[in-house]
Each structure stands twice: as C-alpha cells, then as structure tokens.
Coordinates of C-alpha atoms in Angstrom, one line a residue:
M1 CA 46.0 4.4 59.2
K2 CA 43.7 3.3 57.1
E3 CA 44.1 6.4 54.9
K4 CA 47.5 5.9 54.8
D5 CA 47.5 2.4 54.1
E6 CA 44.9 3.7 50.4
L7 CA 47.6 6.4 49.8
T8 CA 50.4 3.5 49.3
E9 CA 48.9 1.0 47.6
K10 CA 48.2 4.3 45.3
G11 CA 51.9 4.9 45.1
L12 CA 51.8 7.9 47.0
R13 CA 53.5 8.8 49.9
P14 CA 51.5 10.8 52.9
I15 CA 53.4 13.9 53.3
E16 CA 55.4 14.2 56.8
L17 CA 55.7 17.9 58.4
P18 CA 59.2 18.6 59.2
Q19 CA 59.0 18.6 63.3
M20 CA 59.6 22.4 64.5
E21 CA 62.0 22.4 66.9
E22 CA 60.8 23.0 71.0
T23 CA 61.0 26.7 72.3
D24 CA 63.5 27.6 75.3
E25 CA 59.6 28.0 77.1
E26 CA 58.4 24.8 75.6
L27 CA 61.8 22.8 77.3
M28 CA 61.8 25.0 80.4
E29 CA 58.1 23.8 81.3
K30 CA 58.5 20.2 80.2
V31 CA 62.1 20.7 82.7
G32 CA 59.6 21.9 85.5
L33 CA 57.9 18.4 85.1
G34 CA 61.2 16.4 85.7
S35 CA 62.0 16.5 82.0
G36 CA 65.8 15.2 82.0
R37 CA 66.3 15.2 77.9
A38 CA 64.3 18.9 78.4
F39 CA 66.7 20.2 80.7
K40 CA 69.9 18.6 78.7
L41 CA 68.7 20.4 75.4
L42 CA 68.5 23.3 77.1
V43 CA 72.2 22.7 78.5
E44 CA 73.4 22.1 75.4
R45 CA 72.0 25.4 73.7
Y46 CA 72.9 27.2 76.3
D47 CA 76.1 26.3 77.8
G48 CA 78.8 27.9 75.4
R49 CA 76.7 31.2 74.9
I50 CA 77.0 31.6 78.9
I51 CA 80.8 31.1 79.1
N52 CA 81.5 33.0 76.8
T53 CA 79.6 36.1 78.0
V54 CA 80.8 35.3 81.8
A55 CA 84.3 35.0 80.6
R56 CA 84.1 38.4 78.7
F57 CA 82.7 39.8 81.8
I58 CA 85.1 39.0 84.5
G59 CA 88.0 37.8 82.3
D60 CA 88.5 34.4 83.9
R61 CA 87.1 31.7 81.8
D62 CA 88.0 29.0 84.3
A63 CA 85.7 31.2 86.3
A64 CA 83.1 31.4 84.2
Q65 CA 83.2 27.7 83.1
E66 CA 81.7 27.2 87.4
I67 CA 79.6 29.7 87.2
A68 CA 78.0 28.3 84.0
Q69 CA 77.8 24.7 85.9
E70 CA 76.3 26.9 89.5
T71 CA 74.2 28.9 87.0
F72 CA 72.7 25.8 85.5
L73 CA 71.8 24.1 89.1
R74 CA 70.3 27.0 90.3
I75 CA 68.1 26.8 87.0
Y76 CA 67.8 23.0 87.3
R77 CA 67.2 23.3 91.7
H78 CA 64.2 25.9 90.7
R79 CA 62.4 24.7 87.7
T80 CA 59.3 25.3 89.5
R81 CA 59.5 29.1 89.4
Y82 CA 59.7 29.2 86.2
R83 CA 56.2 30.9 84.9
K84 CA 55.1 30.2 82.1
G85 CA 55.4 32.5 79.4
S86 CA 58.6 34.2 80.7
R87 CA 61.5 34.7 78.2
F88 CA 63.9 32.4 79.2
S89 CA 66.8 33.4 78.3
T90 CA 66.5 36.4 80.3
W91 CA 66.0 34.1 83.5
I92 CA 69.0 32.2 82.7
Y93 CA 71.5 35.8 81.4
T94 CA 69.9 37.4 84.6
I95 CA 71.4 34.0 87.3
A96 CA 74.8 33.6 85.4
L97 CA 75.3 38.0 85.7
N98 CA 74.0 38.3 89.4
L99 CA 76.6 35.1 89.7
A100 CA 79.2 36.7 87.7
K101 CA 78.9 39.9 90.2
N102 CA 78.8 38.0 92.6
E103 CA 82.1 36.9 91.7
I104 CA 83.9 40.7 91.1
R105 CA 82.8 41.5 93.7
R106 CA 84.8 38.8 95.8
R107 CA 87.5 39.7 93.5
V108 CA 87.8 42.7 94.9
R109 CA 88.0 42.1 98.8
R110 CA 90.6 39.8 98.0
P111 CA 92.2 40.7 94.9
R112 CA 94.3 39.2 91.8
H113 CA 95.5 41.3 89.4
L114 CA 95.9 39.2 85.7
S115 CA 97.8 40.7 82.7
I116 CA 96.5 40.8 79.5
D117 CA 97.7 37.8 78.3
E118 CA 95.6 35.9 81.0
I119 CA 92.6 38.4 79.9
H120 CA 93.0 37.1 76.7
E121 CA 93.5 33.9 77.2
N122 CA 90.7 32.8 80.1
S123 CA 88.0 34.5 78.0
G124 CA 87.4 32.6 75.6
D125 CA 86.6 32.7 71.5
S126 CA 88.0 36.5 69.9
F127 CA 85.4 39.0 69.1
P128 CA 83.1 38.2 66.3
G129 CA 84.1 38.9 62.6
F130 CA 88.3 39.6 63.7
R131 CA 89.3 35.7 62.1
D132 CA 89.9 35.6 58.8
P133 CA 91.2 31.3 58.0
A134 CA 93.5 33.3 54.9
Q135 CA 95.8 35.1 57.0
S136 CA 99.5 34.5 57.4
P137 CA 101.4 33.9 60.4
H138 CA 102.1 37.0 60.3
D139 CA 98.7 38.7 60.6
L140 CA 97.3 35.9 62.6
A141 CA 100.3 37.1 65.4
E142 CA 99.1 40.7 64.7
Q143 CA 95.9 40.4 65.0
R144 CA 95.9 38.5 68.3
E145 CA 97.5 41.0 69.5
L146 CA 94.6 43.7 68.9
E147 CA 92.2 40.9 70.8
Q148 CA 94.4 40.9 73.6
I149 CA 94.2 45.2 73.3
V150 CA 90.5 45.0 73.2
Q151 CA 89.9 42.3 75.4
G152 CA 92.1 44.7 77.6
V153 CA 90.2 47.8 77.2
L154 CA 86.6 46.0 77.4
A155 CA 87.6 43.8 80.6
K156 CA 88.4 47.5 82.1
L157 CA 85.0 49.0 81.6
P158 CA 82.6 49.7 84.1
P159 CA 80.5 46.8 85.1
K160 CA 77.3 48.3 83.9
Y161 CA 78.7 49.4 80.7
R162 CA 80.4 46.1 80.3
A163 CA 77.7 44.0 80.7
A164 CA 74.8 46.2 78.2
L165 CA 77.6 45.5 75.7
V166 CA 78.6 42.1 75.7
L167 CA 75.1 41.1 75.9
R168 CA 74.2 43.4 72.7
D169 CA 77.0 43.6 70.5
I170 CA 78.9 39.8 71.5
E171 CA 75.2 37.9 72.5
G172 CA 73.8 39.5 70.4
L173 CA 70.9 40.3 72.2
S174 CA 67.9 42.5 71.9
Y175 CA 67.2 46.2 74.1
E176 CA 64.4 44.9 75.0
E177 CA 66.0 41.4 76.7
V178 CA 69.0 43.0 77.7
A179 CA 66.8 45.4 79.5
D180 CA 65.3 42.8 80.9
V181 CA 68.7 40.9 81.6
L182 CA 69.6 44.2 83.9
D183 CA 66.1 44.9 85.2
V184 CA 66.6 48.6 83.6
P185 CA 64.5 50.9 81.1
G186 CA 65.2 50.2 77.9
G187 CA 66.4 53.6 77.3
T188 CA 68.8 52.9 80.3
V189 CA 70.1 49.7 78.4
R190 CA 70.4 52.6 75.2
S191 CA 72.1 54.8 77.0
R192 CA 74.4 52.7 78.4
I193 CA 75.3 50.9 75.5
N194 CA 75.9 53.9 73.7
R195 CA 78.2 55.1 76.7
A196 CA 80.0 51.8 76.2
R197 CA 81.0 52.2 72.8
L198 CA 82.2 55.3 72.8
L199 CA 84.2 54.6 76.1
M200 CA 85.8 51.5 73.9
R201 CA 86.4 53.5 70.9
N202 CA 88.3 56.5 73.0
R203 CA 90.1 54.3 75.0
L204 CA 91.1 52.4 71.2
E205 CA 92.2 55.8 69.5
S206 CA 93.9 56.9 72.5
R207 CA 95.9 53.2 72.6
M208 CA 96.7 53.7 68.7
K209 CA 97.8 57.3 69.7
R210 CA 100.3 56.2 71.8
G211 CA 101.3 53.3 68.9
D212 CA 100.2 49.9 70.8
I213 CA 97.6 49.6 67.8

C-alpha cells in the first residue's frame, strides 16, 4: 500500500497485470473443494459444445440437451474423483459420448426412425463454414438442403467413425484429445477419421451423381 501511495503522489499509476483466465483443470479442482462458482463457469464453457457434439452423434437435439444435463450432473457427483493434472476436456467428452452411446443402444432396442429433416432440425447449428450472411433466400434454401444431406450422411456413419469425425472436424479437438476421449491409440484415431472422411466423400459423391445435390 505504501508503494502504491508513493506512486500516486508522483502522478504515476501502478501497473495492473491482466488477470489470467482460470483453466478448466483449475476450475475443476475448485469444484472438488465445493466451489459452485467454478462449476457454473465450467457449465458455461462446455454446455453448448457438449450439446452440439451429442446432437451430431445421435441426431436429436432434445435428447442431446438431456444428455448434457446428465453429463454435468455426473461431473459434479463425482467431482472428488477428478485426478489433478488430467485434462478436463477428455473427462467430460468421454462421459458425454458414453451416455450418447447408451442412448443409441436404447434406441436400437426400441427404434424410432427419424427423417433427414428431423435429423437436421434436432442437430443444432449447421456445419462450420457453410453459412454466408449475404446469401439470398434462394441460396439459403439450397444451402439448407445441402446441410440436411450432409447431416443425414453423417448420421449414417458407423458410431466409431462418427464419433472420431465429430470430435476432430466439428469440435476441433486434437488427435491426442480424441484418442484420450475414445480410449484408443493415436494411429487408430487417424485411421478412423480418414475412413470417416472417405465414407462421407464417397456417399456425398454418390448423392451428387444421383442428382440429390
């Protein structure tokens, strides 16, 4: 305080260093100690991302919102199990995808068929890079049709390829993070992503040849 008063008298202002944003891991450690504020910040950071990831994976945004809520409940319920030094993003995506896989298995036992329109409407935001604010209504209609086709093709990929593709190409996780979330070697991740991209391209090309695109 004395140093600050002396600087003020001389007409100088003390240098205020910007506060560094707390990392996910730092927040999670505080959650483990009972901090509600830290948990709220983590929810704000990850809620939309988890919903979009799960929605892409299962093709149902309403169910994805429920799964996201359950994901955060499990994070909080098992907060004392968080291992200091481990990556929080890996933990939360692992929980969310396991819940999503359980939902898929439940639907296989009691199937409900979704149309491409339903898949698109339920899956949330469009694929990155598609939308241009200056597009005309006609262009937007064509774009929406393309997005529906792409989402429909994505929804039909085998789950192991779909999960890898969504995490890497849509959520932007690193190959290492995807490997941690899926609990498979890095080489397997790259193989699945390459396979998923190839399947997507081949099926979209097939749709183009049929005149669907």
